[in-house]
Coordinates of C-alpha atoms and ligand atoms in Angstrom, one line a residue:
Chain A
M16 CA 59.2 11.5 29.3
A17 CA 60.8 14.5 30.8
Q18 CA 62.5 15.3 27.6
S19 CA 59.1 15.0 25.9
V20 CA 57.6 17.5 28.2
A21 CA 60.4 19.9 27.7
Q22 CA 60.1 19.5 23.9
N23 CA 56.5 20.1 24.2
M24 CA 56.9 23.3 26.2
A25 CA 59.6 24.5 23.8
A26 CA 57.3 23.9 20.9
N27 CA 54.5 25.8 22.5
A28 CA 56.8 28.7 23.1
K29 CA 58.1 28.9 19.6
G30 CA 54.6 28.9 18.1
I31 CA 52.5 26.9 15.8
S32 CA 54.9 26.8 12.9
M33 CA 57.4 24.8 14.9
W34 CA 54.7 22.2 15.7
F35 CA 54.5 20.7 12.3
D36 CA 58.2 20.2 12.0
R37 CA 58.1 17.4 14.5
I38 CA 55.1 15.7 13.1
N39 CA 55.8 12.5 11.3
W40 CA 53.3 12.7 8.5
A41 CA 54.2 9.2 7.3
D42 CA 53.0 7.9 10.7
I43 CA 49.7 9.7 10.3
G44 CA 49.4 8.3 6.8
T45 CA 49.9 4.8 8.0
A46 CA 47.5 5.2 10.9
L47 CA 44.8 6.6 8.5
G48 CA 45.4 3.6 6.3
Q49 CA 44.9 1.3 9.3
T50 CA 41.8 3.0 10.3
L51 CA 40.3 2.8 6.8
T52 CA 41.3 -0.9 6.6
M53 CA 39.6 -1.6 10.0
V54 CA 36.5 0.3 9.1
G55 CA 36.3 -1.2 5.6
I56 CA 36.7 -4.8 6.7
S57 CA 34.5 -4.6 9.8
L58 CA 31.8 -2.6 7.9
S59 CA 31.7 -5.3 5.2
L60 CA 31.4 -8.1 7.8
T61 CA 28.9 -6.1 9.8
I62 CA 26.7 -5.7 6.7
L63 CA 27.1 -9.4 5.9
I64 CA 26.0 -10.4 9.4
G65 CA 23.7 -7.5 10.3
L66 CA 21.6 -7.4 7.1
P67 CA 20.3 -10.9 7.4
L68 CA 19.6 -10.4 11.1
G69 CA 17.8 -7.2 10.3
I70 CA 15.7 -8.9 7.7
L71 CA 15.0 -11.7 10.2
L72 CA 13.9 -9.1 12.8
F73 CA 11.7 -7.4 10.2
V74 CA 9.9 -10.6 8.9
T75 CA 9.3 -12.1 12.3
G76 CA 8.2 -8.7 13.8
K77 CA 4.8 -7.8 15.0
G78 CA 2.2 -6.9 12.4
Q79 CA 4.1 -8.6 9.5
P80 CA 2.6 -11.4 7.4
F81 CA 5.2 -13.8 8.8
A82 CA 5.2 -12.7 12.4
R83 CA 6.9 -15.0 14.9
P84 CA 6.6 -13.4 18.3
I85 CA 8.8 -15.9 20.2
G86 CA 11.6 -16.0 17.6
Y87 CA 11.5 -12.2 17.4
G88 CA 11.6 -11.8 21.1
A89 CA 14.5 -14.2 21.6
L90 CA 16.6 -12.6 18.8
S91 CA 15.7 -9.1 20.1
F92 CA 16.8 -10.0 23.6
V93 CA 20.2 -11.2 22.5
L94 CA 20.9 -8.2 20.3
N95 CA 19.8 -5.9 23.1
I96 CA 22.2 -7.5 25.5
I97 CA 25.2 -7.0 23.2
R98 CA 24.1 -3.5 22.5
S99 CA 23.9 -2.6 26.1
V100 CA 27.5 -3.6 26.8
P101 CA 29.8 -0.5 26.4
F102 CA 32.1 -1.2 23.4
I103 CA 35.3 -0.8 25.5
I104 CA 34.1 -3.5 27.8
L105 CA 33.0 -5.7 24.9
L106 CA 36.5 -5.3 23.6
I107 CA 38.1 -6.7 26.8
V108 CA 35.5 -9.4 27.5
L109 CA 35.8 -10.7 23.9
M110 CA 39.6 -10.9 24.0
P111 CA 39.8 -14.7 24.7
V112 CA 37.4 -15.4 21.9
T113 CA 39.2 -13.0 19.6
V114 CA 42.5 -14.8 20.3
L115 CA 40.8 -18.1 19.6
I116 CA 39.5 -17.0 16.3
T117 CA 42.3 -14.8 14.9
G118 CA 45.2 -15.9 16.9
T119 CA 45.8 -12.4 18.4
S120 CA 43.9 -9.7 20.2
L121 CA 46.3 -7.0 18.9
G122 CA 46.5 -5.0 15.8
I123 CA 44.0 -4.8 12.9
R124 CA 43.5 -8.6 13.0
G125 CA 42.7 -8.6 16.7
V126 CA 40.2 -5.8 16.5
I127 CA 38.0 -6.8 13.6
F128 CA 36.1 -9.5 15.5
P129 CA 35.0 -7.3 18.5
L130 CA 34.2 -4.5 16.1
V131 CA 31.9 -6.7 14.1
V132 CA 30.3 -8.1 17.2
G133 CA 29.8 -4.6 18.6
T134 CA 28.2 -3.1 15.5
S135 CA 26.2 -5.9 13.9
P136 CA 23.3 -5.8 16.4
F137 CA 23.2 -2.0 16.0
F138 CA 23.2 -2.3 12.2
A139 CA 20.5 -5.0 12.4
R140 CA 18.2 -2.7 14.3
L141 CA 18.8 0.1 11.7
V142 CA 18.0 -2.4 8.9
E143 CA 14.8 -3.5 10.7
T144 CA 13.7 0.2 11.0
A145 CA 14.5 0.9 7.4
L146 CA 12.4 -2.1 6.2
R147 CA 9.5 -1.1 8.4
E148 CA 9.5 2.2 6.6
V149 CA 8.4 0.5 3.4
D150 CA 4.7 1.0 2.7
R151 CA 2.7 -2.0 3.7
G152 CA 0.6 -1.5 0.5
V153 CA 3.7 -2.3 -1.6
I154 CA 4.1 -5.6 0.3
E155 CA 0.5 -6.4 -0.1
A156 CA 0.6 -5.6 -3.9
S157 CA 3.6 -7.8 -4.3
L158 CA 1.9 -10.7 -2.6
A159 CA -1.3 -10.1 -4.5
M160 CA 0.7 -10.4 -7.7
G161 CA 1.7 -14.0 -6.7
A162 CA 5.1 -13.2 -5.3
S163 CA 6.3 -15.6 -2.6
P164 CA 7.2 -14.0 0.8
A165 CA 10.9 -14.4 -0.1
Q166 CA 10.4 -12.8 -3.5
T167 CA 8.5 -9.9 -1.8
I168 CA 11.4 -9.3 0.6
F169 CA 14.2 -9.5 -1.9
R170 CA 12.5 -7.9 -5.0
A171 CA 10.2 -5.4 -3.4
V172 CA 10.9 -4.5 0.2
L173 CA 14.8 -4.4 0.1
P174 CA 14.9 -2.3 -3.1
E175 CA 12.2 0.0 -1.8
A176 CA 14.2 0.4 1.5
L177 CA 17.5 1.2 -0.4
P178 CA 17.8 4.8 0.7
G179 CA 17.1 3.8 4.3
L180 CA 19.6 1.0 4.1
I181 CA 22.3 3.4 2.7
A182 CA 21.6 5.7 5.6
A183 CA 22.0 2.8 8.0
V184 CA 25.4 1.8 6.4
T185 CA 26.5 5.5 6.7
V186 CA 25.7 5.7 10.4
T187 CA 27.3 2.4 11.1
A188 CA 30.5 3.4 9.3
I189 CA 30.7 6.5 11.4
V190 CA 30.2 4.4 14.6
L191 CA 33.0 2.1 13.4
V192 CA 35.3 5.1 13.0
D193 CA 34.6 5.9 16.5
Y194 CA 35.0 2.3 17.8
T195 CA 38.3 1.9 15.9
A196 CA 39.6 4.9 17.7
M197 CA 38.6 3.4 20.9
S198 CA 40.1 0.1 20.1
G199 CA 43.4 2.0 19.6
A200 CA 43.5 2.1 23.4
I201 CA 44.2 -1.6 23.6
G202 CA 46.6 -1.6 20.8
G203 CA 44.4 -1.8 17.7
G204 CA 46.4 0.5 15.6
G205 CA 45.0 3.3 13.5
L206 CA 44.4 7.0 14.2
G207 CA 43.0 6.5 17.6
D208 CA 46.0 4.4 18.6
L209 CA 48.4 7.1 17.3
A210 CA 46.5 9.9 19.1
I211 CA 46.6 8.1 22.4
R212 CA 50.2 6.9 22.1
Y213 CA 51.6 10.3 21.1
G214 CA 49.1 12.7 22.5
Y215 CA 48.4 11.0 25.8
H216 CA 51.4 9.0 26.7
R217 CA 54.1 11.3 25.1
F218 CA 52.3 14.6 25.5
Q219 CA 52.6 15.4 21.8
T220 CA 49.3 17.3 21.8
E221 CA 49.7 18.3 18.2
I222 CA 49.7 14.7 16.9
M223 CA 46.5 14.1 18.9
L224 CA 45.1 17.2 17.4
I225 CA 45.9 16.2 13.9
C226 CA 44.5 12.8 14.4
V227 CA 41.3 14.3 15.7
V228 CA 41.1 16.6 12.7
V229 CA 41.7 13.7 10.3
L230 CA 38.9 11.8 12.1
I231 CA 36.6 14.7 11.8
L232 CA 37.3 15.0 8.1
L233 CA 36.8 11.3 7.7
V234 CA 33.4 11.4 9.4
Q235 CA 32.3 14.4 7.4
L236 CA 33.3 12.7 4.2
I237 CA 31.4 9.5 5.1
Q238 CA 28.3 11.4 6.1
A239 CA 28.4 13.6 2.9
S240 CA 28.8 10.6 0.6
G241 CA 26.1 8.7 2.4
N242 CA 23.7 11.7 2.1
S243 CA 24.4 12.1 -1.6
L244 CA 23.8 8.4 -2.2
V245 CA 20.5 8.5 -0.3
T246 CA 19.4 11.4 -2.4
R247 CA 20.4 9.7 -5.5
F248 CA 18.4 6.6 -4.7
T249 CA 15.3 8.3 -3.2
R250 CA 12.6 8.1 -5.8
R251 CA 9.6 8.8 -3.6
Chain B
M12 CA -16.8 -17.2 -11.6
I13 CA -16.4 -16.2 -8.0
R14 CA -18.5 -17.5 -5.2
L15 CA -18.3 -16.8 -1.5
E16 CA -20.2 -19.3 0.6
A17 CA -21.2 -18.4 4.1
V18 CA -17.9 -16.7 4.6
T19 CA -17.1 -15.1 8.0
K20 CA -14.0 -13.3 9.0
S21 CA -12.9 -12.3 12.5
F22 CA -9.7 -10.5 13.5
A23 CA -8.1 -11.2 16.8
S24 CA -8.1 -8.2 19.0
K25 CA -7.3 -7.4 22.6
R26 CA -10.9 -7.9 23.5
G27 CA -11.3 -11.2 21.8
A28 CA -12.3 -11.9 18.2
A29 CA -13.6 -8.8 16.4
P30 CA -16.0 -10.0 13.6
A31 CA -15.5 -8.1 10.4
L32 CA -17.7 -10.2 8.1
H33 CA -20.8 -12.2 9.1
G34 CA -22.0 -15.0 6.8
I35 CA -21.4 -13.5 3.3
D36 CA -22.9 -15.3 0.3
L37 CA -22.0 -13.7 -2.9
S38 CA -21.8 -14.8 -6.5
V39 CA -20.1 -12.9 -9.3
G40 CA -20.7 -14.0 -12.8
R41 CA -18.2 -14.3 -15.6
G42 CA -17.6 -11.0 -17.5
E43 CA -19.5 -9.0 -15.0
I44 CA -18.6 -5.7 -13.3
Y45 CA -19.7 -6.4 -9.8
G46 CA -19.8 -3.5 -7.3
I47 CA -19.5 -3.7 -3.6
I48 CA -20.5 -0.5 -1.8
G49 CA -20.6 0.4 1.9
A50 CA -19.4 3.0 4.3
S51 CA -15.8 3.1 5.6
G52 CA -15.2 0.1 8.0
A53 CA -18.1 -1.9 6.5
G54 CA -15.7 -4.7 5.6
K55 CA -15.4 -4.1 1.9
S56 CA -11.6 -4.4 1.8
T57 CA -11.7 -7.5 4.0
L58 CA -14.3 -9.0 1.6
V59 CA -12.3 -8.3 -1.5
R60 CA -9.1 -9.5 0.0
L61 CA -10.7 -12.9 0.7
I62 CA -11.1 -13.4 -3.0
N63 CA -7.4 -13.5 -3.7
L64 CA -6.8 -15.0 -0.2
L65 CA -4.7 -12.1 1.1
E66 CA -7.1 -12.7 4.0
R67 CA -8.2 -16.2 4.9
P68 CA -11.9 -16.7 5.9
S69 CA -12.5 -17.7 9.5
S70 CA -15.2 -20.0 8.1
G71 CA -17.0 -20.6 4.8
E72 CA -15.6 -21.3 1.4
V73 CA -14.1 -19.3 -1.5
V74 CA -14.8 -20.9 -4.9
I75 CA -13.2 -19.6 -8.0
D76 CA -14.1 -21.0 -11.4
G77 CA -15.9 -23.9 -9.7
A78 CA -12.8 -24.8 -7.7
R79 CA -12.6 -24.5 -4.0
V80 CA -9.5 -22.5 -3.2
T81 CA -10.1 -21.6 0.5
D82 CA -6.9 -23.4 1.6
A83 CA -4.7 -22.9 -1.4
K84 CA -1.0 -22.7 -0.6
G85 CA 2.4 -22.5 -2.3
T86 CA 2.4 -22.5 -6.0
A87 CA -1.3 -23.1 -6.2
L88 CA -1.8 -19.9 -4.3
S89 CA 0.7 -18.0 -6.5
D90 CA -1.0 -19.3 -9.6
L91 CA -4.4 -18.3 -8.3
R92 CA -3.2 -14.8 -7.4
R93 CA -1.6 -14.4 -10.9
S94 CA -5.0 -15.1 -12.3
I95 CA -6.6 -12.4 -10.2
G96 CA -5.2 -8.8 -10.7
M97 CA -5.6 -6.3 -8.0
V98 CA -5.8 -2.5 -8.1
F99 CA -5.4 -0.4 -5.0
Q100 CA -6.7 3.0 -3.8
H101 CA -3.1 4.3 -3.1
F102 CA -1.7 2.6 -6.2
N103 CA 1.0 0.7 -4.2
L104 CA 3.6 1.1 -7.0
L105 CA 7.3 0.4 -6.4
S106 CA 8.8 3.8 -6.1
G107 CA 12.3 2.7 -7.1
R108 CA 11.2 1.2 -10.4
T109 CA 10.2 3.1 -13.6
V110 CA 6.7 2.7 -15.0
A111 CA 7.9 0.0 -17.4
K112 CA 9.7 -1.8 -14.6
N113 CA 6.6 -1.7 -12.4
V114 CA 4.6 -3.3 -15.1
A115 CA 7.3 -5.8 -15.7
Y116 CA 7.4 -6.8 -12.0
P117 CA 4.6 -9.4 -12.0
L118 CA 6.0 -10.8 -15.3
E119 CA 9.5 -11.2 -13.7
L120 CA 7.9 -12.9 -10.7
A121 CA 6.0 -15.4 -12.9
G122 CA 9.3 -16.1 -14.7
R123 CA 7.6 -17.5 -17.8
L124 CA 8.7 -15.0 -20.4
S125 CA 12.1 -14.0 -21.8
R126 CA 13.5 -10.5 -21.3
A127 CA 12.5 -9.6 -24.8
E128 CA 9.0 -11.0 -24.4
I129 CA 8.6 -9.0 -21.2
T130 CA 9.7 -5.8 -22.9
A131 CA 7.2 -6.3 -25.7
K132 CA 4.4 -7.2 -23.3
V133 CA 5.1 -4.2 -21.1
A134 CA 5.0 -1.9 -24.2
A135 CA 1.6 -3.4 -25.2
L136 CA 0.2 -2.9 -21.7
L137 CA 1.3 0.7 -21.5
E138 CA -0.1 1.3 -24.9
R139 CA -3.5 0.0 -23.7
V140 CA -3.6 2.2 -20.6
G141 CA -2.3 5.2 -22.6
L142 CA 1.1 5.6 -20.9
A143 CA 3.4 4.6 -23.8
D144 CA 5.2 8.0 -23.5
H145 CA 5.8 7.6 -19.8
A146 CA 7.6 4.3 -19.7
Q147 CA 10.8 5.5 -18.3
K148 CA 9.4 7.9 -15.7
Y149 CA 9.3 7.1 -11.9
P150 CA 5.9 7.0 -10.2
R151 CA 6.6 10.2 -8.3
E152 CA 6.7 12.0 -11.7
L153 CA 3.1 10.9 -12.5
S154 CA -0.3 12.3 -11.7
G155 CA -2.7 10.2 -9.6
G156 CA -4.6 9.1 -12.7
Q157 CA -1.5 8.1 -14.4
K158 CA -0.3 6.2 -11.4
Q159 CA -3.6 4.3 -11.3
R160 CA -3.1 3.5 -15.0
V161 CA 0.2 2.0 -14.1
G162 CA -1.5 0.0 -11.4
I163 CA -4.1 -1.3 -13.9
A164 CA -1.4 -2.2 -16.5
R165 CA 0.5 -4.1 -13.8
A166 CA -2.6 -5.9 -12.6
L167 CA -3.3 -7.0 -16.2
A168 CA 0.2 -8.2 -16.9
N169 CA -0.4 -11.9 -16.3
D170 CA -3.6 -11.9 -18.3
P171 CA -5.9 -12.4 -15.3
K172 CA -9.5 -13.5 -15.5
V173 CA -10.5 -11.3 -12.6
L174 CA -9.6 -7.8 -11.6
L175 CA -10.2 -6.7 -8.0
C176 CA -10.4 -2.9 -7.5
D177 CA -10.3 -1.7 -3.9
E178 CA -11.4 1.9 -4.0
A179 CA -9.4 2.3 -7.2
T180 CA -10.8 5.8 -7.9
S181 CA -11.2 7.0 -4.3
A182 CA -7.9 9.0 -4.4
L183 CA -8.7 10.6 -7.7
D184 CA -10.6 13.8 -8.7
P185 CA -14.0 13.4 -10.4
Q186 CA -12.7 13.8 -14.0
T187 CA -9.9 11.4 -13.5
T188 CA -12.3 9.0 -11.8
G189 CA -14.4 9.0 -14.9
Q190 CA -11.4 8.3 -17.2
V191 CA -10.3 5.4 -15.0
L192 CA -13.8 3.9 -14.8
D193 CA -14.0 4.2 -18.7
L194 CA -10.7 2.4 -18.9
L195 CA -11.9 -0.4 -16.6
Q196 CA -15.1 -0.8 -18.6
E197 CA -13.1 -1.0 -21.8
I198 CA -10.9 -3.7 -20.3
N199 CA -14.0 -5.6 -19.2
R200 CA -15.5 -5.3 -22.6
E201 CA -12.5 -6.0 -24.8
L202 CA -10.6 -8.6 -22.6
G203 CA -13.7 -10.1 -21.0
V204 CA -12.1 -9.6 -17.5
T205 CA -14.5 -10.0 -14.6
I206 CA -14.2 -7.0 -12.4
V207 CA -15.1 -6.7 -8.7
M208 CA -15.1 -3.1 -7.7
I209 CA -15.1 -1.8 -4.2
T210 CA -16.3 1.8 -3.5
H211 CA -18.0 4.0 -1.0
E212 CA -19.5 6.1 -3.8
M213 CA -22.8 5.2 -5.5
E214 CA -21.7 7.3 -8.4
V215 CA -19.0 4.8 -9.2
I216 CA -21.5 1.9 -9.0
R217 CA -23.9 3.8 -11.3
R218 CA -21.3 4.6 -13.9
A219 CA -19.5 1.3 -14.1
C220 CA -21.3 -1.7 -12.5
D221 CA -23.8 -4.3 -13.6
R222 CA -24.7 -5.7 -10.2
V223 CA -24.1 -4.4 -6.7
A224 CA -24.0 -5.6 -3.2
V225 CA -24.5 -3.2 -0.3
L226 CA -22.4 -4.0 2.7
E227 CA -23.1 -2.7 6.1
K228 CA -21.3 -3.8 9.3
G229 CA -20.1 -6.9 7.7
R230 CA -23.4 -8.0 6.2
V231 CA -24.8 -7.8 2.7
V232 CA -28.0 -5.8 3.3
E233 CA -29.1 -5.5 -0.4
E234 CA -28.0 -7.0 -3.6
G235 CA -29.1 -7.0 -7.2
P236 CA -28.8 -5.4 -10.6
V237 CA -27.7 -1.8 -10.3
T238 CA -30.8 -0.6 -12.2
T239 CA -32.9 -2.1 -9.4
V240 CA -30.8 -1.2 -6.4
F241 CA -30.0 2.3 -7.7
L242 CA -33.6 3.2 -8.8
H243 CA -35.5 1.3 -6.1
P244 CA -33.3 1.1 -3.1
A245 CA -35.0 -0.9 -0.4
H246 CA -32.7 -0.7 2.6
P247 CA -32.2 2.6 4.5
V248 CA -28.4 2.3 4.1
T249 CA -28.8 2.0 0.3
R250 CA -31.2 4.9 0.2
A251 CA -28.7 7.0 2.1
L252 CA -26.0 6.1 -0.3
V253 CA -28.1 6.9 -3.4
R254 CA -29.3 10.2 -1.8
E255 CA -25.7 11.1 -1.1
A256 CA -24.9 10.7 -4.8
E257 CA -28.0 12.4 -6.1
G258 CA -28.4 15.2 -3.6
D259 CA -31.5 15.4 -1.4
N260 CA -34.6 15.4 -3.6
A261 CA -37.1 15.8 -0.8
V262 CA -40.3 17.6 -1.7
P263 CA -42.5 19.0 1.0
A264 CA -45.7 17.0 0.8
T265 CA -47.9 19.9 1.7
Q266 CA -47.5 21.5 -1.7
A267 CA -48.6 18.4 -3.7
T268 CA -52.2 17.6 -4.5
G269 CA -53.5 14.3 -6.1
Q270 CA -51.9 11.0 -6.0
L271 CA -48.2 11.0 -5.4
L272 CA -46.5 8.6 -7.7
R273 CA -43.0 7.7 -8.5
L274 CA -42.4 6.9 -12.1
T275 CA -39.3 5.1 -13.3
L276 CA -38.5 4.7 -17.0
T277 CA -35.4 2.7 -18.0
G278 CA -33.8 1.7 -21.3
A279 CA -35.6 2.7 -24.5
T280 CA -38.7 3.7 -22.5
A281 CA -36.8 6.6 -21.0
H282 CA -36.5 8.2 -24.4
Q283 CA -40.2 7.9 -25.5
P284 CA -42.8 10.6 -25.1
I285 CA -44.9 8.4 -22.9
L286 CA -45.9 10.7 -20.0
G287 CA -47.4 13.5 -22.1
R288 CA -49.4 11.1 -24.3
I289 CA -50.9 9.2 -21.5
A290 CA -51.9 12.4 -19.6
R291 CA -53.6 13.6 -22.8
D292 CA -55.3 10.3 -23.5
F293 CA -56.8 10.0 -20.0
G294 CA -57.5 13.7 -19.3
S295 CA -55.1 13.6 -16.4
D296 CA -52.5 16.1 -15.5
F297 CA -49.4 15.9 -13.3
A298 CA -47.0 18.1 -11.5
I299 CA -43.4 17.0 -11.4
L300 CA -42.2 17.4 -7.8
G301 CA -38.7 16.0 -8.3
G302 CA -36.7 13.8 -10.4
R303 CA -33.4 12.5 -11.8
V304 CA -32.3 11.6 -15.2
G305 CA -29.1 9.9 -16.3
H306 CA -27.4 6.6 -17.2
I307 CA -26.7 3.4 -15.4
R308 CA -23.6 2.2 -17.2
T309 CA -25.1 2.7 -20.7
T310 CA -28.8 2.2 -19.8
P311 CA -30.7 5.5 -19.8
Y312 CA -33.1 6.1 -16.9
A313 CA -35.6 8.8 -15.8
Q314 CA -37.3 8.8 -12.5
F315 CA -39.9 11.4 -11.4
A316 CA -42.0 12.0 -8.3
V317 CA -45.3 13.4 -9.7
A318 CA -48.7 14.5 -8.3
L319 CA -51.3 13.0 -10.6
S320 CA -54.7 14.7 -10.7
G321 CA -57.9 14.9 -12.7
G322 CA -59.3 12.6 -15.4
N323 CA -59.2 8.8 -15.1
G324 CA -56.2 8.4 -12.9
G325 CA -56.5 4.6 -12.4
A326 CA -56.6 4.1 -16.2
A327 CA -53.6 6.4 -16.7
V328 CA -51.6 4.4 -14.2
A329 CA -52.5 1.1 -15.9
A330 CA -51.5 2.7 -19.2
L331 CA -48.2 3.8 -17.8
R332 CA -47.5 0.3 -16.6
A333 CA -48.5 -1.1 -19.9
S334 CA -45.9 1.2 -21.6
G335 CA -43.2 -0.2 -19.4
V336 CA -43.1 2.5 -16.8
T337 CA -42.7 1.4 -13.2
V338 CA -45.3 3.1 -11.0
E339 CA -45.1 3.3 -7.3
L340 CA -47.6 5.0 -5.0
I341 CA -45.7 7.1 -2.6
G342 CA -48.7 9.0 -1.1
G343 CA -52.0 10.6 -1.7
G344 CA -55.4 9.3 -3.0
P345 CA -56.8 5.8 -3.1
T346 CA -57.1 5.3 -6.9
V347 CA -53.9 3.4 -7.4
A348 CA -53.5 2.2 -3.9
E349 CA -54.8 -1.3 -4.8
H350 CA -51.9 -1.6 -7.3
G351 CA -49.5 -1.2 -4.4
A352 CA -46.0 0.0 -4.5
E353 CA -43.7 -2.6 -5.9
R354 CA -40.8 -1.9 -3.6
G355 CA -40.4 0.3 -0.7
A356 CA -44.1 -0.2 0.3
E357 CA -42.9 -1.1 3.8
H358 CA -41.3 2.2 4.1
G359 CA -44.3 4.1 2.8
G360 CA -45.0 5.8 6.2
E361 CA -41.7 7.6 6.1
R362 CA -42.5 8.9 2.6
E363 CA -45.8 10.6 3.6
R364 CA -43.9 13.3 5.3
H365 CA -41.1 13.7 2.8
L366 CA -41.2 12.5 -0.8
H367 CA -37.8 11.3 -1.7
V368 CA -37.3 10.5 -5.3
V369 CA -35.0 7.8 -4.1
Ligands
ADP409 N1 -5.8 -6.8 9.7 C1 -6.8 -6.4 10.5 N2 -6.7 -6.6 11.9 C2 -7.7 -6.2 12.7 N3 -8.9 -5.7 12.3 C3 -9.0 -5.4 11.0 C4 -8.0 -5.8 10.0 N4 -8.5 -5.4 8.8 C5 -9.7 -4.9 8.9 N5 -10.0 -4.9 10.3 C6 -11.3 -4.4 10.8 O1 -12.3 -5.0 10.0 C7 -13.3 -4.0 9.8 C8 -13.6 -3.8 8.3 O2 -12.4 -3.2 7.7 P1 -12.3 -3.0 6.2 O3 -12.5 -4.3 5.5 O4 -11.0 -2.4 5.9 O5 -13.5 -2.0 5.9 P2 -13.7 -1.0 4.6 O6 -12.7 -1.4 3.5 O7 -15.1 -1.2 4.2 O8 -13.4 0.4 5.0 C9 -12.9 -2.7 10.5 O9 -13.6 -2.6 11.7 C10 -11.4 -2.9 10.6 O10 -11.0 -2.2 11.8
MG410 MG1 -11.2 -0.3 2.5

């Protein structure tokens, strides 16, 4: 530790150019890979779970042809509870369940489950909102053409909501980048983990800085791609 | 073809049930263009949505083609709705689908045709509504009139027997309205599709409909052939709607002398030189105080408020009637009073102050 502090001070004294000499770019590459893996897997699972939940919220919601106030209220209540627990606490509370499911609460495998639990209710809400944006007239027209409620949802409402759904996935992906960084604190791996291990515990500020810059670039990239897809699929 | 029997409809609201329709009895004949007119909130949309059961009646029966369908569910409901096309005020097209894909949508739902058959049918439908060149465009690239043509093509895709139009022209400019009404009449004529047309504009009824029901606050207050309802509106609401379409034709009664008559000529009569001949024959003369001339669908009509004076007025009126002219006394001398006004007599008092042609 003392050595680390000394090194750090020396590095600062010798200027920025010296900083980069000590950075292990391979480590950063590995961490980025881990972050992308965690975000990718948990995003896929979040969509897989959150999309049906969002559709369920939408169809049972008030003012819809298939409104089920009690079912909607119950589902809404559960999702709100999960959403109101701070992610870092969810991470700790879920540990026993995580171990039960994946055998470990550490590393990429250990972190996917809490990530999915943490973001699915959020994504489900975004899906519900996106589906509500669809013109009621379109739903009515579909039903008037003899479509069943299921046909109307899958062939008219979901395709019409596509831009909104892409935006929802974009926002969720960014939240996941944030959450993976947080899960680094309890040994999840990835850029957040690296930043905390080197930057916080070993006082290698430069590594933390680089990790943050990479995270910023990643978020910008996700947002930009999301925006361009939304534009591409907006036909209104 | 379509019968509504003692249909009522209430919506649940915070302050209990809010009635939207009270005891509606309505019968639409096969091949007819039936208009339903009324102010905003009168219950027109609710009424038309009962026909394809987008709305279920609170009581009463919906009978289509002799079959009671009030409680239809599942595939019976889907089949019923496929046999009834619907056209909307705001088009309600799928914005993510091209024109061709929009028209294909109901065919895909029905799942009875192959992909190739659907393509061929869509092409024929777009040809019929004059949009063959726009098949690959998205709705947002179209004008309002073109969007409504897509809506009509889509509504016709499953060869329906009935077309429901809920304010189909209300979002369009007058010229486009005319074109869309012409298209709907062509469809009615060539395909024999029965059309139920909702509107708040008497002009639409006059141009396109055979019969009309006037709806006010959830009740039918007047019903009949458009020639009768438009030329001899009996209910104040109907009169207001006609006046709105025709402009206010009020004539100050003080300027008129003699018997004040309303003459209505329809069909071939409207094109014959009857008035001048009869005036000459009976030594009478008349001043024209107001009038309107035009067509109800394809039937020509002419309606005048005249002040008849001099000569043998009673004989002139009899001759007018004999020639097929409808004569109503709307004020003035006693000569024709015994003939009485055919309709609107009960509202005669109002007319002594202001002579409305309607
Ligand atoms: N789904 C609904 N829920 C509650 N009230 C409704 C609903 N649909 C229509 N109404 C009410 O029924 C009445 C008639 O509406 P509507 O049929 O849309 O009239 P119109 O088409 O003639 O303007 C209005 O007072 C309206 O507020
Ligand atoms: Mg309406």
